mmCIF file of C-alpha atoms in Angstrom:
data_model
loop_
_atom_site.group_PDB
_atom_site.id
_atom_site.type_symbol
_atom_site.label_atom_id
_atom_site.label_comp_id
_atom_site.label_asym_id
_atom_site.label_seq_id
_atom_site.Cartn_x
_atom_site.Cartn_y
_atom_site.Cartn_z
ATOM 1 C CA MET A 362 59.882 76.888 80.490
ATOM 2 C CA SER A 363 58.469 77.517 84.622
ATOM 3 C CA ASN A 364 56.087 79.546 84.882
ATOM 4 C CA ASP A 365 56.055 82.926 87.342
ATOM 5 C CA SER A 366 52.149 82.500 88.463
ATOM 6 C CA GLN A 367 53.217 79.270 91.027
ATOM 7 C CA PRO A 368 50.468 79.279 92.952
ATOM 8 C CA ARG A 369 51.469 78.410 96.537
ATOM 9 C CA ALA A 370 48.300 76.176 98.033
ATOM 10 C CA GLY A 371 45.074 74.896 96.254
ATOM 11 C CA ARG A 372 41.554 73.247 97.222
ATOM 12 C CA GLU A 373 41.614 69.326 97.204
ATOM 13 C CA VAL A 374 38.730 67.025 98.267
ATOM 14 C CA ARG A 375 39.099 64.366 100.588
ATOM 15 C CA LEU A 376 37.448 60.919 102.035
ATOM 16 C CA ALA A 377 36.689 61.945 105.412
ATOM 17 C CA GLU A 378 35.160 58.441 106.484
ATOM 18 C CA VAL A 379 34.228 55.640 104.176
ATOM 19 C CA PRO A 380 30.083 55.795 103.586
ATOM 20 C CA GLY A 381 27.419 53.400 104.985
ATOM 21 C CA LYS A 382 25.529 53.346 101.699
ATOM 22 C CA ALA A 383 24.837 56.278 99.617
ATOM 23 C CA PRO A 384 27.775 58.022 100.064
ATOM 24 C CA THR A 385 27.003 62.189 101.036
ATOM 25 C CA ALA A 386 28.564 65.679 101.703
ATOM 26 C CA ALA A 387 29.942 64.344 105.701
ATOM 27 C CA ASN A 388 31.973 61.494 103.848
ATOM 28 C CA PHE A 389 34.153 63.977 102.396
ATOM 29 C CA ALA A 390 36.338 66.979 103.326
ATOM 30 C CA LEU A 391 37.248 70.065 101.339
ATOM 31 C CA ALA A 392 40.676 70.896 102.121
ATOM 32 C CA GLU A 393 43.745 73.547 101.862
ATOM 33 C CA ALA A 394 47.325 71.957 100.512
ATOM 34 C CA PRO A 395 50.177 73.492 99.485
ATOM 35 C CA VAL A 396 51.295 73.209 95.703
ATOM 36 C CA ALA A 397 54.856 72.142 94.935
ATOM 37 C CA ALA A 398 56.713 73.433 92.032
ATOM 38 C CA PRO A 399 57.200 70.997 89.022
ATOM 39 C CA ALA A 400 60.584 68.810 89.112
ATOM 40 C CA ALA A 401 62.344 68.179 86.243
ATOM 41 C CA GLY A 402 59.862 66.113 83.733
ATOM 42 C CA GLN A 403 56.774 67.294 85.535
ATOM 43 C CA VAL A 404 54.149 69.740 84.795
ATOM 44 C CA LEU A 405 51.784 72.066 86.790
ATOM 45 C CA VAL A 406 48.065 71.452 85.616
ATOM 46 C CA ARG A 407 45.392 73.617 86.836
ATOM 47 C CA ASN A 408 42.051 71.687 86.864
ATOM 48 C CA THR A 409 38.937 72.974 84.706
ATOM 49 C CA TRP A 410 37.050 69.991 84.807
ATOM 50 C CA MET A 411 37.366 66.505 86.816
ATOM 51 C CA SER A 412 34.360 63.748 86.485
ATOM 52 C CA VAL A 413 32.774 61.939 88.889
ATOM 53 C CA ASP A 414 32.314 58.497 87.695
ATOM 54 C CA PRO A 415 30.157 55.454 89.152
ATOM 55 C CA TYR A 416 33.339 52.976 89.644
ATOM 56 C CA MET A 417 34.467 55.689 92.132
ATOM 57 C CA ARG A 418 31.681 54.147 94.861
ATOM 58 C CA GLU A 419 33.245 51.037 94.814
ATOM 59 C CA ARG A 420 36.651 52.509 95.209
ATOM 60 C CA MET A 421 35.539 54.178 98.835
ATOM 61 C CA ASN A 422 34.817 50.462 99.977
ATOM 62 C CA PRO A 423 37.505 48.430 102.619
ATOM 63 C CA GLU A 424 36.704 45.444 100.837
ATOM 64 C CA VAL A 425 39.289 44.833 97.931
ATOM 65 C CA THR A 426 38.326 45.534 93.988
ATOM 66 C CA TYR A 427 40.099 45.680 90.805
ATOM 67 C CA LEU A 428 41.185 49.451 91.053
ATOM 68 C CA PRO A 429 43.039 50.775 93.976
ATOM 69 C CA GLN A 430 40.616 52.058 96.869
ATOM 70 C CA PHE A 431 40.073 55.041 98.112
ATOM 71 C CA ARG A 432 41.669 55.818 101.778
ATOM 72 C CA VAL A 433 40.383 57.943 104.474
ATOM 73 C CA GLY A 434 41.883 60.934 104.805
ATOM 74 C CA GLU A 435 43.591 60.703 102.178
ATOM 75 C CA VAL A 436 42.982 63.178 98.533
ATOM 76 C CA LEU A 437 40.920 61.323 95.895
ATOM 77 C CA ASP A 438 41.760 60.727 92.135
ATOM 78 C CA GLY A 439 40.179 61.134 88.950
ATOM 79 C CA PRO A 440 39.870 61.806 85.324
ATOM 80 C CA ALA A 441 40.449 65.774 84.985
ATOM 81 C CA VAL A 442 41.347 67.840 82.116
ATOM 82 C CA GLY A 443 43.101 71.405 82.930
ATOM 83 C CA GLU A 444 45.764 73.568 81.655
ATOM 84 C CA VAL A 445 49.782 73.686 82.111
ATOM 85 C CA ILE A 446 50.714 76.339 84.044
ATOM 86 C CA ALA A 447 54.426 75.255 84.883
ATOM 87 C CA SER A 448 56.126 72.844 82.964
ATOM 88 C CA GLU A 449 59.613 71.072 82.975
ATOM 89 C CA ALA A 450 59.175 68.646 80.364
ATOM 90 C CA PRO A 451 59.547 70.084 76.710
ATOM 91 C CA GLU A 452 57.000 68.390 75.393
ATOM 92 C CA VAL A 453 54.193 69.742 77.462
ATOM 93 C CA PRO A 454 54.281 73.702 76.884
ATOM 94 C CA VAL A 455 52.459 76.089 79.271
ATOM 95 C CA GLY A 456 49.241 76.485 77.734
ATOM 96 C CA ALA A 457 48.592 73.185 76.981
ATOM 97 C CA THR A 458 45.420 71.618 77.796
ATOM 98 C CA VAL A 459 45.759 67.713 79.115
ATOM 99 C CA ARG A 460 44.186 64.875 80.737
ATOM 100 C CA HIS A 461 45.437 63.233 83.469
ATOM 101 C CA TRP A 462 44.181 61.111 86.238
ATOM 102 C CA LEU A 463 44.785 63.108 89.462
ATOM 103 C CA GLY A 464 41.344 65.117 89.899
ATOM 104 C CA TRP A 465 39.502 66.421 92.769
ATOM 105 C CA ARG A 466 41.967 68.703 93.296
ATOM 106 C CA GLU A 467 42.623 72.411 92.396
ATOM 107 C CA PHE A 468 46.344 72.298 91.207
ATOM 108 C CA ALA A 469 47.974 68.752 90.220
ATOM 109 C CA VAL A 470 51.383 68.138 89.869
ATOM 110 C CA VAL A 471 51.860 65.220 87.496
ATOM 111 C CA ASP A 472 54.598 63.615 85.244
ATOM 112 C CA ALA A 473 54.458 64.888 81.886
ATOM 113 C CA THR A 474 54.512 61.284 80.523
ATOM 114 C CA GLU A 475 50.997 60.463 82.940
ATOM 115 C CA VAL A 476 49.639 63.697 80.928
ATOM 116 C CA GLU A 477 47.548 63.810 77.341
ATOM 117 C CA GLN A 478 47.611 66.348 75.206
ATOM 118 C CA VAL A 479 44.000 67.153 73.975
ATOM 119 C CA ASP A 480 43.194 69.174 70.805
ATOM 120 C CA THR A 481 40.378 71.427 71.494
ATOM 121 C CA ALA A 482 40.276 72.334 68.033
ATOM 122 C CA ILE A 483 38.106 69.197 67.498
ATOM 123 C CA ALA A 484 35.923 69.378 70.709
ATOM 124 C CA GLU A 485 35.430 71.152 74.187
ATOM 125 C CA PRO A 486 37.989 70.754 77.386
ATOM 126 C CA GLN A 487 35.171 68.359 79.213
ATOM 127 C CA ASP A 488 34.004 66.724 75.962
ATOM 128 C CA TYR A 489 37.669 64.934 76.764
ATOM 129 C CA LEU A 490 36.023 63.431 80.259
ATOM 130 C CA GLY A 491 32.596 62.635 78.674
ATOM 131 C CA PRO A 492 32.037 61.311 74.726
ATOM 132 C CA LEU A 493 35.542 61.410 74.185
ATOM 133 C CA GLY A 494 36.789 60.228 77.256
ATOM 134 C CA THR A 495 36.506 56.826 79.262
ATOM 135 C CA THR A 496 32.981 56.543 79.554
ATOM 136 C CA GLY A 497 32.727 57.035 75.561
ATOM 137 C CA LEU A 498 35.836 54.507 75.076
ATOM 138 C CA THR A 499 34.048 52.252 77.478
ATOM 139 C CA ALA A 500 30.930 51.787 75.075
ATOM 140 C CA TYR A 501 32.773 51.553 71.756
ATOM 141 C CA VAL A 502 34.861 49.425 73.143
ATOM 142 C CA ALA A 503 32.299 47.285 74.455
ATOM 143 C CA LEU A 504 30.264 47.538 71.348
ATOM 144 C CA THR A 505 33.194 46.207 69.117
ATOM 145 C CA GLU A 506 35.386 44.156 71.062
ATOM 146 C CA ILE A 507 33.542 42.750 73.941
ATOM 147 C CA ALA A 508 29.995 41.833 72.948
ATOM 148 C CA PRO A 509 30.282 42.502 69.007
ATOM 149 C CA VAL A 510 27.186 44.231 67.532
ATOM 150 C CA ARG A 511 26.596 43.324 63.901
ATOM 151 C CA PRO A 512 23.952 44.121 61.763
ATOM 152 C CA GLY A 513 20.942 43.199 62.422
ATOM 153 C CA TYR A 514 21.226 42.639 65.858
ATOM 154 C CA VAL A 515 18.924 43.769 69.055
ATOM 155 C CA VAL A 516 20.786 45.044 71.456
ATOM 156 C CA PHE A 517 19.841 46.151 75.324
ATOM 157 C CA VAL A 518 21.125 49.244 77.371
ATOM 158 C CA PRO A 519 20.544 49.527 80.926
ATOM 159 C CA ALA A 520 21.117 52.850 82.597
ATOM 160 C CA ALA A 521 20.924 54.760 78.870
ATOM 161 C CA ALA A 522 20.743 57.763 79.982
ATOM 162 C CA GLY A 523 23.734 57.647 81.814
ATOM 163 C CA ALA A 524 27.343 58.693 80.628
ATOM 164 C CA VAL A 525 28.183 55.259 79.109
ATOM 165 C CA GLY A 526 24.631 54.135 78.082
ATOM 166 C CA SER A 527 23.592 57.420 76.324
ATOM 167 C CA ILE A 528 26.599 57.065 73.929
ATOM 168 C CA ALA A 529 26.194 52.898 73.792
ATOM 169 C CA GLY A 530 22.729 53.083 72.461
ATOM 170 C CA GLN A 531 24.095 55.547 69.407
ATOM 171 C CA LEU A 532 27.039 53.609 68.821
ATOM 172 C CA ALA A 533 24.606 50.083 68.613
ATOM 173 C CA ARG A 534 23.209 52.324 65.775
ATOM 174 C CA LYS A 535 25.843 53.161 64.111
ATOM 175 C CA PHE A 536 27.113 49.618 63.986
ATOM 176 C CA GLY A 537 23.903 48.572 62.464
ATOM 177 C CA ALA A 538 21.905 47.406 65.204
ATOM 178 C CA ALA A 539 18.168 46.328 64.050
ATOM 179 C CA LYS A 540 16.863 47.917 66.904
ATOM 180 C CA VAL A 541 18.021 49.610 70.665
ATOM 181 C CA ILE A 542 16.243 49.336 73.820
ATOM 182 C CA GLY A 543 17.506 51.144 76.447
ATOM 183 C CA SER A 544 16.527 51.176 80.524
ATOM 184 C CA ALA A 545 15.938 54.214 82.768
ATOM 185 C CA GLY A 546 14.066 54.928 86.113
ATOM 186 C CA GLY A 547 11.291 57.540 85.389
ATOM 187 C CA PRO A 548 9.150 58.127 82.434
ATOM 188 C CA VAL A 549 11.240 61.374 81.990
ATOM 189 C CA LYS A 550 14.558 59.954 80.844
ATOM 190 C CA ALA A 551 12.508 56.981 79.420
ATOM 191 C CA ARG A 552 11.317 59.910 77.014
ATOM 192 C CA LYS A 553 14.557 61.094 76.480
ATOM 193 C CA LEU A 554 15.779 57.742 75.556
ATOM 194 C CA ARG A 555 13.632 57.946 72.485
ATOM 195 C CA GLU A 556 14.020 61.646 71.480
ATOM 196 C CA ALA A 557 17.074 62.936 72.784
ATOM 197 C CA PHE A 558 19.620 59.622 72.340
ATOM 198 C CA GLY A 559 17.438 57.960 69.725
ATOM 199 C CA PHE A 560 16.670 54.652 71.607
ATOM 200 C CA ASP A 561 13.603 52.232 69.293
ATOM 201 C CA ALA A 562 12.044 51.463 72.601
ATOM 202 C CA ALA A 563 12.950 52.441 76.628
ATOM 203 C CA VAL A 564 12.173 50.171 79.704
ATOM 204 C CA ASP A 565 11.531 52.507 82.945
ATOM 205 C CA TYR A 566 12.551 49.726 85.484
ATOM 206 C CA ARG A 567 10.107 52.231 88.607
ATOM 207 C CA ALA A 568 7.065 50.881 86.456
ATOM 208 C CA ALA A 569 7.521 47.301 86.360
ATOM 209 C CA PRO A 570 9.474 44.310 86.238
ATOM 210 C CA VAL A 571 11.981 44.691 83.708
ATOM 211 C CA ALA A 572 11.921 40.866 82.100
ATOM 212 C CA GLU A 573 8.040 41.882 81.269
ATOM 213 C CA GLN A 574 8.861 45.048 79.673
ATOM 214 C CA LEU A 575 11.356 43.568 78.260
ATOM 215 C CA ASP A 576 9.227 40.342 76.464
ATOM 216 C CA THR A 577 7.199 43.212 75.168
ATOM 217 C CA VAL A 578 9.425 45.813 73.133
ATOM 218 C CA ALA A 579 11.840 42.686 72.446
ATOM 219 C CA PRO A 580 9.552 39.536 71.873
ATOM 220 C CA ASP A 581 11.717 37.517 69.808
ATOM 221 C CA GLY A 582 14.964 38.646 72.475
ATOM 222 C CA ILE A 583 18.290 40.460 72.418
ATOM 223 C CA ASP A 584 21.503 39.722 70.600
ATOM 224 C CA VAL A 585 23.765 41.750 72.523
ATOM 225 C CA TYR A 586 23.189 43.139 76.233
ATOM 226 C CA LEU A 587 25.876 45.507 77.693
ATOM 227 C CA ASP A 588 25.922 45.642 81.463
ATOM 228 C CA ASN A 589 26.141 48.323 83.781
ATOM 229 C CA VAL A 590 24.146 47.279 86.242
ATOM 230 C CA GLY A 591 23.672 43.864 87.252
ATOM 231 C CA GLY A 592 20.720 42.349 89.126
ATOM 232 C CA GLU A 593 17.293 42.347 87.982
ATOM 233 C CA HIS A 594 18.613 43.791 84.621
ATOM 234 C CA LEU A 595 21.075 40.945 84.452
ATOM 235 C CA GLU A 596 18.786 38.319 85.151
ATOM 236 C CA ALA A 597 15.893 39.720 82.631
ATOM 237 C CA ALA A 598 18.552 40.180 79.687
ATOM 238 C CA ILE A 599 19.819 36.219 80.067
ATOM 239 C CA ASP A 600 16.125 35.296 79.904
ATOM 240 C CA ALA A 601 15.579 37.555 76.889
ATOM 241 C CA MET A 602 18.737 36.605 75.007
ATOM 242 C CA ARG A 603 19.270 34.278 72.230
ATOM 243 C CA VAL A 604 21.152 31.621 71.541
ATOM 244 C CA GLY A 605 24.438 32.514 70.991
ATOM 245 C CA GLY A 606 23.991 36.400 72.471
ATOM 246 C CA ARG A 607 26.557 38.213 74.171
ATOM 247 C CA ILE A 608 27.129 39.735 77.021
ATOM 248 C CA ALA A 609 29.332 42.712 78.073
ATOM 249 C CA LEU A 610 30.230 42.999 81.632
ATOM 250 C CA VAL A 611 31.284 46.979 82.506
ATOM 251 C CA GLY A 612 29.777 47.295 85.812
ATOM 252 C CA ALA A 613 27.157 46.723 88.078
ATOM 253 C CA ILE A 614 25.953 50.236 89.975
ATOM 254 C CA SER A 615 22.777 48.245 91.265
ATOM 255 C CA GLY A 616 24.715 47.135 94.360
ATOM 256 C CA TYR A 617 27.260 49.842 94.888
ATOM 257 C CA ASN A 618 25.433 51.312 97.748
ATOM 258 C CA ALA A 619 23.588 48.136 99.047
ATOM 259 C CA GLY A 620 25.958 47.301 101.713
ATOM 260 C CA ALA A 621 26.259 43.737 100.798
ATOM 261 C CA PRO A 622 26.685 41.860 97.193
ATOM 262 C CA ALA A 623 24.130 41.138 95.635
ATOM 263 C CA ALA A 624 22.587 37.623 94.844
ATOM 264 C CA GLY A 625 24.256 36.149 91.808
ATOM 265 C CA PRO A 626 21.183 35.805 88.952
ATOM 266 C CA ARG A 627 18.982 32.842 89.099
ATOM 267 C CA ASN A 628 19.122 31.715 85.767
ATOM 268 C CA TYR A 629 22.943 31.674 85.033
ATOM 269 C CA PHE A 630 22.534 28.051 84.196
ATOM 270 C CA GLN A 631 20.720 29.634 80.862
ATOM 271 C CA LEU A 632 24.265 30.844 79.534
ATOM 272 C CA ALA A 633 25.238 27.630 79.164
ATOM 273 C CA GLY A 634 21.451 26.223 77.501
ATOM 274 C CA LYS A 635 21.743 29.506 74.984
ATOM 275 C CA GLU A 636 25.418 29.139 74.606
ATOM 276 C CA ILE A 637 25.878 33.276 76.012
ATOM 277 C CA THR A 638 28.667 34.550 75.722
ATOM 278 C CA MET A 639 29.758 36.695 78.890
ATOM 279 C CA ARG A 640 32.586 38.865 78.531
ATOM 280 C CA GLY A 641 33.875 41.007 81.662
ATOM 281 C CA MET A 642 35.967 44.546 80.782
ATOM 282 C CA LEU A 643 38.237 47.031 82.371
ATOM 283 C CA THR A 644 38.258 49.892 80.211
ATOM 284 C CA GLY A 645 41.913 51.117 81.675
ATOM 285 C CA ARG A 646 43.574 47.787 79.434
ATOM 286 C CA HIS A 647 42.056 49.303 76.363
ATOM 287 C CA PHE A 648 43.547 52.893 76.311
ATOM 288 C CA HIS A 649 45.523 52.189 73.569
ATOM 289 C CA ARG A 650 42.302 52.334 71.494
ATOM 290 C CA PHE A 651 41.672 56.427 73.038
ATOM 291 C CA GLY A 652 42.526 57.272 69.524
ATOM 292 C CA GLU A 653 41.274 55.158 66.753
ATOM 293 C CA TYR A 654 37.976 55.882 69.308
ATOM 294 C CA ILE A 655 38.287 59.815 69.004
ATOM 295 C CA GLY A 656 39.560 59.781 65.250
ATOM 296 C CA LYS A 657 35.542 58.841 64.521
ATOM 297 C CA ALA A 658 33.901 60.067 68.011
ATOM 298 C CA ALA A 659 35.262 63.875 67.888
ATOM 299 C CA GLU A 660 33.646 64.030 63.896
ATOM 300 C CA TRP A 661 30.099 62.468 65.378
ATOM 301 C CA LEU A 662 30.093 65.082 67.485
ATOM 302 C CA ALA A 663 30.516 67.497 65.273
ATOM 303 C CA ASP A 664 27.934 66.543 62.841
ATOM 304 C CA GLY A 665 25.734 66.268 65.612
ATOM 305 C CA SER A 666 24.969 62.313 64.987
ATOM 306 C CA LEU A 667 26.475 61.866 68.575
ATOM 307 C CA HIS A 668 24.965 63.449 71.089
ATOM 308 C CA ALA A 669 26.412 63.688 74.845
ATOM 309 C CA GLU A 670 24.598 64.844 77.591
ATOM 310 C CA SER A 671 26.276 66.294 81.234
ATOM 311 C CA THR A 672 25.040 67.168 84.368
ATOM 312 C CA VAL A 673 27.841 70.039 85.514
ATOM 313 C CA GLU A 674 28.163 71.229 88.832
ATOM 314 C CA ARG A 675 30.843 74.331 89.851
#
């Protein structure tokens, strides 16, 4: 089952140093490494797409996090899609398109049990890293299980022009939300929320305090908040939350480059007074729902009722 075109070496990206705040090119090193042939039960994948996600920034910090740290001098990892070019696993043939977790390199030798064959007849390969990948699944699980959206709810989504937020806003509408509000930085992104992703209202957090704007667009409060930002947005959402509201804690990107943990929300005790449910979520604990989600989302992508955008660097 092996392919005769076994590459001898491939490029990979390593962490050269821990970033001070915002990462720069100097924090990374492009190196060439030998490519091993797959052993029994393994496949060799030529990676064609990989995803760079916000959580990766936290893995570059020396402090212990909820995921293994990236180590200085070692190759990074993350979700990728590629073509199997050599196989020693009968269940994963040469030519299959697979998703796996050894991105940041041209070639990856992966255990067959750690790859997932994807159907390129129903979606493009890169879709399995975005709307059909972990970002889409995050939005889906957050709004169906962690902080479920019910018909008539008012939903607030920060970083709404991003990979998770843009999908979350559209899913909230599909789940019956009466009003979906998004937050983004700058007038161009705010306009995109309404025109490209179907949000009812947009908060430009650079234009004025989030709490003031949220009070204007949601004068009667909100029912669900998908938090992937933290900081000012979380505090504003707690202020605006109705009694019995729900918050899904997905990320805190406002603090990833801060250099020190952000102070907690000053209105924290409103969680008790309003009987708000705030629940954390790790997407990796919900991979068993991929089949359920992709079965729905692939159809939505195909009929145009789910819109996704990507920033591509080659």
